PDB file of C-alpha atoms in Angstrom:
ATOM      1  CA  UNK G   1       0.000   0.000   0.000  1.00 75.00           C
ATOM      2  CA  UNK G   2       1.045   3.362  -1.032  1.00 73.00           C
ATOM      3  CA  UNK G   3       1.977   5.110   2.172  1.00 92.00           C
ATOM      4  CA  UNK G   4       4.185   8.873   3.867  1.00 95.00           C
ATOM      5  CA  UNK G   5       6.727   8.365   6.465  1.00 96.00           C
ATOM      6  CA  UNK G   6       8.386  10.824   8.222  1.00 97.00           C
ATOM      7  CA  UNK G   7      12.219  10.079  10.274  1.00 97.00           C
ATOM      8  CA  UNK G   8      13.108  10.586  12.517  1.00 97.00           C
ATOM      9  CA  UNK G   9      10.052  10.085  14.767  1.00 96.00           C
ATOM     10  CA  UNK G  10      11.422  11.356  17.587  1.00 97.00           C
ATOM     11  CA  UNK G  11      14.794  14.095  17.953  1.00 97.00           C
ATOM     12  CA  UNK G  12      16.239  16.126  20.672  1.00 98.00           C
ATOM     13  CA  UNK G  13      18.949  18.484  19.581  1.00 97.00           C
ATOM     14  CA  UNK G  14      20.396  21.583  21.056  1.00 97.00           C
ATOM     15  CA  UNK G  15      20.263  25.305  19.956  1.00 97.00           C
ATOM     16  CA  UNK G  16      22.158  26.190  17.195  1.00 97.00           C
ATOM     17  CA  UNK G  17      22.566  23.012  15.565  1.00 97.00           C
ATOM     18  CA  UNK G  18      21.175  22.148  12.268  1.00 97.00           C
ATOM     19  CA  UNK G  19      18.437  19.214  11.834  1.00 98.00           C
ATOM     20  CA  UNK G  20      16.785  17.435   8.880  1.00 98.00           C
ATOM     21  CA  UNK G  21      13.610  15.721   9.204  1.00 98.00           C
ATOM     22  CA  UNK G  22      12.961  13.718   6.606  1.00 98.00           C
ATOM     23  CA  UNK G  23       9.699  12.795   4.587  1.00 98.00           C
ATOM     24  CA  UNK G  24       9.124  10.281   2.325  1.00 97.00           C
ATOM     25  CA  UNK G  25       6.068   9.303   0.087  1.00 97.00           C
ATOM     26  CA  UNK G  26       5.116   6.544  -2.384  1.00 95.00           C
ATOM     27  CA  UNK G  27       1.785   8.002  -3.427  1.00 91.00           C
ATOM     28  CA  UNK G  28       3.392   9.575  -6.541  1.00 92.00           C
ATOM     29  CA  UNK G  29       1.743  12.876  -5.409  1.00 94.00           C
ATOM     30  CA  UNK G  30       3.501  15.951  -6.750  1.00 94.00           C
ATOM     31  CA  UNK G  31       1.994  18.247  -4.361  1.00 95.00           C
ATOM     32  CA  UNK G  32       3.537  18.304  -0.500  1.00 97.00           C
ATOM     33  CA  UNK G  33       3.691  20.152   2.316  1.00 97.00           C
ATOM     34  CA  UNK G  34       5.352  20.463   6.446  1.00 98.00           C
ATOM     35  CA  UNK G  35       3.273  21.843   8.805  1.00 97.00           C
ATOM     36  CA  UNK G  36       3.846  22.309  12.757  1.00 97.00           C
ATOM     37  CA  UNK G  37       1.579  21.605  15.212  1.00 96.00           C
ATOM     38  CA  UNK G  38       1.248  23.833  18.199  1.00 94.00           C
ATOM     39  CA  UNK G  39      -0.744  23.694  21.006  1.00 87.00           C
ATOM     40  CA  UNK G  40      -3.477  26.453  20.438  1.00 85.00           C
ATOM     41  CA  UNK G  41      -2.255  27.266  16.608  1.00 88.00           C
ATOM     42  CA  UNK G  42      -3.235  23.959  15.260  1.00 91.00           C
ATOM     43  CA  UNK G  43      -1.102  23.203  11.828  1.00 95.00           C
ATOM     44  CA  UNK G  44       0.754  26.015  10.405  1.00 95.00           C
ATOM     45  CA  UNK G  45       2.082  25.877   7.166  1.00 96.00           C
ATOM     46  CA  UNK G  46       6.155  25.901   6.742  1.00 97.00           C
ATOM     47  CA  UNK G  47       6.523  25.275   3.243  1.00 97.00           C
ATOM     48  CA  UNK G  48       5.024  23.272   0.478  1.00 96.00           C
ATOM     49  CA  UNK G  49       6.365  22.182  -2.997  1.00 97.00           C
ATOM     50  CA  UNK G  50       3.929  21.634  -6.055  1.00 94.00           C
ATOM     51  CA  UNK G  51       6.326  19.546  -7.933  1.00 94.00           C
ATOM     52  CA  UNK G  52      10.366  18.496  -8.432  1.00 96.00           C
ATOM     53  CA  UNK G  53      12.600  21.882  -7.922  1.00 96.00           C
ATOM     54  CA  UNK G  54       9.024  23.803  -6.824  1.00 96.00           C
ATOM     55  CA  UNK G  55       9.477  25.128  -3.439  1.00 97.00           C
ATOM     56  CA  UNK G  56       7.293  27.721  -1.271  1.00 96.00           C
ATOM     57  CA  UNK G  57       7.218  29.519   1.893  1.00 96.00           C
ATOM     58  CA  UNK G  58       4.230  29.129   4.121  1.00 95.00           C
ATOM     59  CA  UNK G  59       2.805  31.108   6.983  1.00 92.00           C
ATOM     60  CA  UNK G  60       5.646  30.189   9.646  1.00 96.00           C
ATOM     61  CA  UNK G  61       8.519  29.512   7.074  1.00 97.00           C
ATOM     62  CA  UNK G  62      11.196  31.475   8.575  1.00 96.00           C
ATOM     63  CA  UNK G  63      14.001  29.102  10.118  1.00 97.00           C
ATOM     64  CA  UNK G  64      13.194  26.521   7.764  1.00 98.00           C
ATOM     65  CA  UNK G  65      14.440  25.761   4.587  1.00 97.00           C
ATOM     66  CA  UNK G  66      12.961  22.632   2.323  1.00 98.00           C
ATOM     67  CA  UNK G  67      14.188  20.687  -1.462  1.00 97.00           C
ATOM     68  CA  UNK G  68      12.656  18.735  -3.943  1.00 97.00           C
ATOM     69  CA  UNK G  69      14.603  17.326  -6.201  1.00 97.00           C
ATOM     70  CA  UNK G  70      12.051  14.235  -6.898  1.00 97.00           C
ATOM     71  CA  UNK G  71       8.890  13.234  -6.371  1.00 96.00           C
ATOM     72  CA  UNK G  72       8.550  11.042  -3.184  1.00 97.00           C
ATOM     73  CA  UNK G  73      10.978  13.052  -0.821  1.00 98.00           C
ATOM     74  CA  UNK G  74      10.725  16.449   0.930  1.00 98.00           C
ATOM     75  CA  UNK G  75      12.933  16.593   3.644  1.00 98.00           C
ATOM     76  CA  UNK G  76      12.500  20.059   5.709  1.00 98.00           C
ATOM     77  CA  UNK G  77      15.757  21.363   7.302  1.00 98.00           C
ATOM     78  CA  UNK G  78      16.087  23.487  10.256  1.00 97.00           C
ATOM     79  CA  UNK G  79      19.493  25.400   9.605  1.00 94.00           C
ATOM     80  CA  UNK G  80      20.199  26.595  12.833  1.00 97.00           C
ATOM     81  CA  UNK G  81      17.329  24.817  15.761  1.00 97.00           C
ATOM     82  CA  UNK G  82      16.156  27.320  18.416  1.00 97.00           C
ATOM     83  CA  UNK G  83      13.920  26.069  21.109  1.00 97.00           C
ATOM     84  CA  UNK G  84      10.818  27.861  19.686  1.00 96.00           C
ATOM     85  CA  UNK G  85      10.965  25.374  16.828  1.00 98.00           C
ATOM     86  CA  UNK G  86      10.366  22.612  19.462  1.00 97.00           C
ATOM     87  CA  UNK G  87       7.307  21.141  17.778  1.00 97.00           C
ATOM     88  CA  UNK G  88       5.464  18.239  16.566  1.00 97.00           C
ATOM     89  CA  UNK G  89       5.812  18.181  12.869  1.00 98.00           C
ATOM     90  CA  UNK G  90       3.451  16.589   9.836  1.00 97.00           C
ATOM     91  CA  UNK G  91       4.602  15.861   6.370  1.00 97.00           C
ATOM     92  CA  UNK G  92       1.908  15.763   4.341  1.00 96.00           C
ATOM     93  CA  UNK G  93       0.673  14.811   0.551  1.00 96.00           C
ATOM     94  CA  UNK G  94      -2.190  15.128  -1.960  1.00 93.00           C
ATOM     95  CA  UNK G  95      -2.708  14.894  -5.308  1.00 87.00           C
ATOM     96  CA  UNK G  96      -4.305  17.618  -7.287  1.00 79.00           C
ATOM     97  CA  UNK G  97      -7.592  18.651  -7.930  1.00 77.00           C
ATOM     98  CA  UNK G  98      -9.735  17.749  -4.643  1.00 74.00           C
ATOM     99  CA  UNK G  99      -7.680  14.658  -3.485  1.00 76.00           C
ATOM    100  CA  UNK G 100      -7.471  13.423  -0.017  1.00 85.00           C
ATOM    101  CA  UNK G 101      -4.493  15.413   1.831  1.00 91.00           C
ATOM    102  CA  UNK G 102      -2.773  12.286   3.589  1.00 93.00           C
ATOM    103  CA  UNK G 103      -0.226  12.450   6.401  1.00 95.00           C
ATOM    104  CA  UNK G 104       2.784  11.328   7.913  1.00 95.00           C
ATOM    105  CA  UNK G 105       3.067   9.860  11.698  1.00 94.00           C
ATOM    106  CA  UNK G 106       4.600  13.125  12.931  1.00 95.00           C
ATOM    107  CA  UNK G 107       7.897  13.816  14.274  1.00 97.00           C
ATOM    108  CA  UNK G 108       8.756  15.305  17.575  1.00 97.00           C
ATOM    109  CA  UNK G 109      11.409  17.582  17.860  1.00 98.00           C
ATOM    110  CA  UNK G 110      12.553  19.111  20.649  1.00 97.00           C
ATOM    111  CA  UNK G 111      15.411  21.573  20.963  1.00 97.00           C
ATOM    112  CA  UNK G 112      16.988  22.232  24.200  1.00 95.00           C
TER     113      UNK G 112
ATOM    114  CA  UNK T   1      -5.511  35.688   3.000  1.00 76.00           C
ATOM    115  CA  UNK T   2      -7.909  32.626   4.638  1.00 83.00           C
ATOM    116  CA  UNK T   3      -8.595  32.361   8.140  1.00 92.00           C
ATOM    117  CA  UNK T   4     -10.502  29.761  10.068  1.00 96.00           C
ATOM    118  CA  UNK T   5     -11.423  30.028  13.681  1.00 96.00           C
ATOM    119  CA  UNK T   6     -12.252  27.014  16.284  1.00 96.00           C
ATOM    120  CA  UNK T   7     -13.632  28.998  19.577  1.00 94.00           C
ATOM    121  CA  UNK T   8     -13.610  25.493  21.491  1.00 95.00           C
ATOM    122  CA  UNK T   9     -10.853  24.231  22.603  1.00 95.00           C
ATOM    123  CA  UNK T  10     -11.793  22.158  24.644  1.00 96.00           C
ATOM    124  CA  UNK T  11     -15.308  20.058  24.680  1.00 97.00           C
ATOM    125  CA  UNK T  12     -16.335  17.195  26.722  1.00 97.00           C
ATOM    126  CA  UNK T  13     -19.764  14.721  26.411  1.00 97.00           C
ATOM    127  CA  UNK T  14     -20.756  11.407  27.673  1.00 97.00           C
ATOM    128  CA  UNK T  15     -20.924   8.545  25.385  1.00 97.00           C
ATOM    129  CA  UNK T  16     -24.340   8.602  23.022  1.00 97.00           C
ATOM    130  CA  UNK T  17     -24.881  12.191  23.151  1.00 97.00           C
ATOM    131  CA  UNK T  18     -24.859  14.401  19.879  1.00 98.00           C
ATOM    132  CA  UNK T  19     -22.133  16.898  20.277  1.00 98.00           C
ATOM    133  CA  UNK T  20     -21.573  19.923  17.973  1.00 98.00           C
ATOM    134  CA  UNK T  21     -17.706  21.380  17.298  1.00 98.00           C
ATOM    135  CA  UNK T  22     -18.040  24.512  15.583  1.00 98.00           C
ATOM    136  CA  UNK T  23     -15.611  26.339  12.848  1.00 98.00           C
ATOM    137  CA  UNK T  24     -16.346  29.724  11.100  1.00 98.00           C
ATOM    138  CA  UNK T  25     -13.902  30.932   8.916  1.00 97.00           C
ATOM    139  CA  UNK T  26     -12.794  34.181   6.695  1.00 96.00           C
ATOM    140  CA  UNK T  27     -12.326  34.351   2.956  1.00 94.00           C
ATOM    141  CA  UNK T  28     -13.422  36.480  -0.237  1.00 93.00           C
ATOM    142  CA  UNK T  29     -13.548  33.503  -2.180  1.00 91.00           C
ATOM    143  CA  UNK T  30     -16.740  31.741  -3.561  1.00 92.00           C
ATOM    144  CA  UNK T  31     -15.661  28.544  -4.685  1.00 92.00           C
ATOM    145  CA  UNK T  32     -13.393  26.244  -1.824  1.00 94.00           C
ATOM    146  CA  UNK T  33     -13.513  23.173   0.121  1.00 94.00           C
ATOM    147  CA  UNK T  34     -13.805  22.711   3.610  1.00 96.00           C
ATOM    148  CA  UNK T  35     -12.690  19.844   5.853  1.00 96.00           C
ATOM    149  CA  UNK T  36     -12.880  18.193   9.207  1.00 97.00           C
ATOM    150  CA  UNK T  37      -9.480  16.659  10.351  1.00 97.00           C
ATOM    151  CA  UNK T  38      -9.872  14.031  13.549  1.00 97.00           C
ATOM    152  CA  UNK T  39      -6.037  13.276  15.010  1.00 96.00           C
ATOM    153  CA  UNK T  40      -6.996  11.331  17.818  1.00 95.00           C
ATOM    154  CA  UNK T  41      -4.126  10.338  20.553  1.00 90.00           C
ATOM    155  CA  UNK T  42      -2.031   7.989  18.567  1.00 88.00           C
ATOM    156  CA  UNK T  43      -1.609  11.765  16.195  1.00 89.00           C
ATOM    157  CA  UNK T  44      -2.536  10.510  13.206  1.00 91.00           C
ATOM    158  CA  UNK T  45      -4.511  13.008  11.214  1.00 93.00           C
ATOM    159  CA  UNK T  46      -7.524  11.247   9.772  1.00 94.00           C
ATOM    160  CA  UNK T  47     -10.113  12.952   7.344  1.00 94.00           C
ATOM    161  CA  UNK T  48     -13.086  13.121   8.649  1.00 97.00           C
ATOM    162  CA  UNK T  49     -15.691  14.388   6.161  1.00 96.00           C
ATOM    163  CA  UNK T  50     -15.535  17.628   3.245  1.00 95.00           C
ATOM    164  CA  UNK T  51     -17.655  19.770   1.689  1.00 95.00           C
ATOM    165  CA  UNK T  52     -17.273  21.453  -1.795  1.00 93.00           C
ATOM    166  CA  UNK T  53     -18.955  24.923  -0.676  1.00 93.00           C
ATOM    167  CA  UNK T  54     -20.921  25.413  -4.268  1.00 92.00           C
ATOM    168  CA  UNK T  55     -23.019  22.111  -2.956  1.00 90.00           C
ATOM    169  CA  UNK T  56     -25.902  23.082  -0.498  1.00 86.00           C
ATOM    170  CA  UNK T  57     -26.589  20.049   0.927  1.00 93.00           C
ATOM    171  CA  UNK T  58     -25.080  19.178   3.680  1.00 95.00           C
ATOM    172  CA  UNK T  59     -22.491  16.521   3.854  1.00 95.00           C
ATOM    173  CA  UNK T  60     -22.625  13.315   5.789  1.00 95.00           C
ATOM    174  CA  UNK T  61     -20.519  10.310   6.604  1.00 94.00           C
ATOM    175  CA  UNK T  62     -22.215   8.085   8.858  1.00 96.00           C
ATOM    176  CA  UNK T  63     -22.373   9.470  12.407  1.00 97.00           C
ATOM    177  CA  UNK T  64     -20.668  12.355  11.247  1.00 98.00           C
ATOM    178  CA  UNK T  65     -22.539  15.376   9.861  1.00 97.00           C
ATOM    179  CA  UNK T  66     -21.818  19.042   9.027  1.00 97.00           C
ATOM    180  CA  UNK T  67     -23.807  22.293   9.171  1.00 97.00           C
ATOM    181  CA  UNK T  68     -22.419  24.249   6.423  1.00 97.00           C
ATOM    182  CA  UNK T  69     -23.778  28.047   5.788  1.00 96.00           C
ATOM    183  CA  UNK T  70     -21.812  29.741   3.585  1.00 95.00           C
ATOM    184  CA  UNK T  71     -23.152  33.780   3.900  1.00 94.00           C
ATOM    185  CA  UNK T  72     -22.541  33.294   7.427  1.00 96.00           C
ATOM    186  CA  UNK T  73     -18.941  31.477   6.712  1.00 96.00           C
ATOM    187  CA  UNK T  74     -20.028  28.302   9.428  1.00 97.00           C
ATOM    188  CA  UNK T  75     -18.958  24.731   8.847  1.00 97.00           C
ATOM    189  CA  UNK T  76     -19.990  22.888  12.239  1.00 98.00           C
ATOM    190  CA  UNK T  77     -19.493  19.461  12.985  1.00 98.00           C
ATOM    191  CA  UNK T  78     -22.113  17.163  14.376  1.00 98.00           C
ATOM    192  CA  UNK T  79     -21.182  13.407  15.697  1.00 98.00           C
ATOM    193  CA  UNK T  80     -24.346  11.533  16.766  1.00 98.00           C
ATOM    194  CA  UNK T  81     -24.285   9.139  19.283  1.00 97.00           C
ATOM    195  CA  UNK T  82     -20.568   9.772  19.954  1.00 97.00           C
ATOM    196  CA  UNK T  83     -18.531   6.756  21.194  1.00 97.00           C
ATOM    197  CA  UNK T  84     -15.535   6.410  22.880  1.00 97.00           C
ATOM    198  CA  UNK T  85     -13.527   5.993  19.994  1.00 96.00           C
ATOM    199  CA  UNK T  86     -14.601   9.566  18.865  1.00 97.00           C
ATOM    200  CA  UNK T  87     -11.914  11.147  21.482  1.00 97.00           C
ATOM    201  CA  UNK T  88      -9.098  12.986  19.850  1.00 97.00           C
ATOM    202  CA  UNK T  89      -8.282  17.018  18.543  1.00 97.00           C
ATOM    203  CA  UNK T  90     -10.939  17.782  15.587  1.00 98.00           C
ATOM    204  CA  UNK T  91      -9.275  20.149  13.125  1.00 97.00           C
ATOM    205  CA  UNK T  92     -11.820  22.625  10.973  1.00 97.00           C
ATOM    206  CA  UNK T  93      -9.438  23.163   7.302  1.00 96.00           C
ATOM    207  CA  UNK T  94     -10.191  25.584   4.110  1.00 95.00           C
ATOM    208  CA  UNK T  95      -8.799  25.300   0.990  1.00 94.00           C
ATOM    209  CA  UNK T  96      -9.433  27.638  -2.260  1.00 91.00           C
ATOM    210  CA  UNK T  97     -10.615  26.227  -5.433  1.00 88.00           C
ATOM    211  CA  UNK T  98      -7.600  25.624  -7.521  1.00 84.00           C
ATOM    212  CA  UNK T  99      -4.952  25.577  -4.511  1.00 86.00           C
ATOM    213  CA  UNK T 100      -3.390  22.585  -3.156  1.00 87.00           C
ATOM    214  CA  UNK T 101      -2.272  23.834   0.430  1.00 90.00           C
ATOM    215  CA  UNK T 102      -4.680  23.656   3.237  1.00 93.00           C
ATOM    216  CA  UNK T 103      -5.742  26.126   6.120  1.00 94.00           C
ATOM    217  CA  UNK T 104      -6.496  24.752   9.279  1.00 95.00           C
ATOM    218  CA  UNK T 105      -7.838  26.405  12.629  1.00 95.00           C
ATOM    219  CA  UNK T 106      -6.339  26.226  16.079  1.00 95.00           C
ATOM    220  CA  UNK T 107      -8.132  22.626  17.263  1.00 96.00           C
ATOM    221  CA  UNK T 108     -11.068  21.648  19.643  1.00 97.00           C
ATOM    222  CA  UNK T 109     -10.021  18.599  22.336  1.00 97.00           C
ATOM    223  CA  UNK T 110     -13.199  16.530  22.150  1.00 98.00           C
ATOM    224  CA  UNK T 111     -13.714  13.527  25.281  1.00 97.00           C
ATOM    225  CA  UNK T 112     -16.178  11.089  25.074  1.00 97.00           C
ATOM    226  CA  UNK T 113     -16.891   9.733  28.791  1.00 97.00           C
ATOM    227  CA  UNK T 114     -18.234   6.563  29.621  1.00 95.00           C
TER     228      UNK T 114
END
């Protein structure tokens, strides 16, 4: 079955190092997306990506940094962590049109 | 840009009862869709039911219903005879016709007690 995974699932780091979560899908969607999810925000949108080499910034996209350079994988990289980015965080996918958005497990990074 | 606003965030029923989560939301747009998202404690985000807002009739899965009046910008949720199973965080989502990237409101906590 066609499924998203996100790795690590769970990552503490310290300030002022850089991280990489990492999302994978076998869907063969080409549109995808990282939110965070805050406790009384809900999901926020970091960035999204529409296709290979299509990237965007999102509502809370500052920090982060994302690359597509195929289909399945859109790993989201936090270039230097500070402790407000301690967060749960959802890959995401859908096709186009109306499709289902599907998501990852979450991963749950916390930066001390 | 789109807004959408859950004022619950927290809500709290005994099992069987009907319980209503409500969403309104803000956008200049006439043609979108609108979800509900159920991420119950295991956090993984489940789709719940959608409506395409150029349909009036109201959309239902099962237990799961919605009250959706566009002019006034309202998409509730209503679960009938709510079970157990139906605790987790119940997201309220917009997207614009012709977009891919969803907008999603803050969250209501829903319990179901025995």
């Amino acid at each position: 079955d066609a499924e998203i995974t996100q790795s690590p699932r769970h990552k503490i780091t310290e300030t002022g190092r850089q991280v990489t979560l990492a999302c994978h899908q076998t869907w063969n969607h080409n549109n995808m997306f990282w939110y965070r999810q805050d406790l009384g925000h809900g999901l926020r949108l970091i960035h999204y990506s529409y296709g290979v080499q299509d990237t965007n910034k999102g509502e809370v996209s500052d920090g982060y940094s994302v690359s597509r350079s195929n289909t399945e994988d859109l790993p989201l990289t936090l270039e230097s962590a500070a402790s407000s980015q301690t967060s749960v965080y959802f890959c995401a996918s859908k096709a186009g049109g109306t499709g289902e958005l599907f998501f990852g497990e979450g991963s749950r990074l916390t930066v001390l | 840009a789109q807004t959408v606003t859950q004022s619950q965030p927290e809500m709290s029923v005994q099992e069987a009862e009907t319980v209503t989560l409500s969403c309104t939301y803000d956008t200049s747009e006439n043609n979108y869709y609108l979800f509900w998202y159920k991420q119950p404690p295991s956090r993984q985000m489940i789709l719940v039911i959608r409506q395409e807002a150029y349909k009036q009739q109201n959309a239902t899965e099962n237990r799961f219903s919605v009250n959706f009046q566009k002019a006034a910008k309202s998409f509730s949720l209503k679960i009938s005879d709510s079970q157990l199973g139906d605790t987790a965080m119940y997201f309220c989502a917009f997207m614009r016709q012709g977009a891919q990237k969803l907008v999603f409101g803050q969250g209501t906590r829903l319990t179901i007690n025995p």
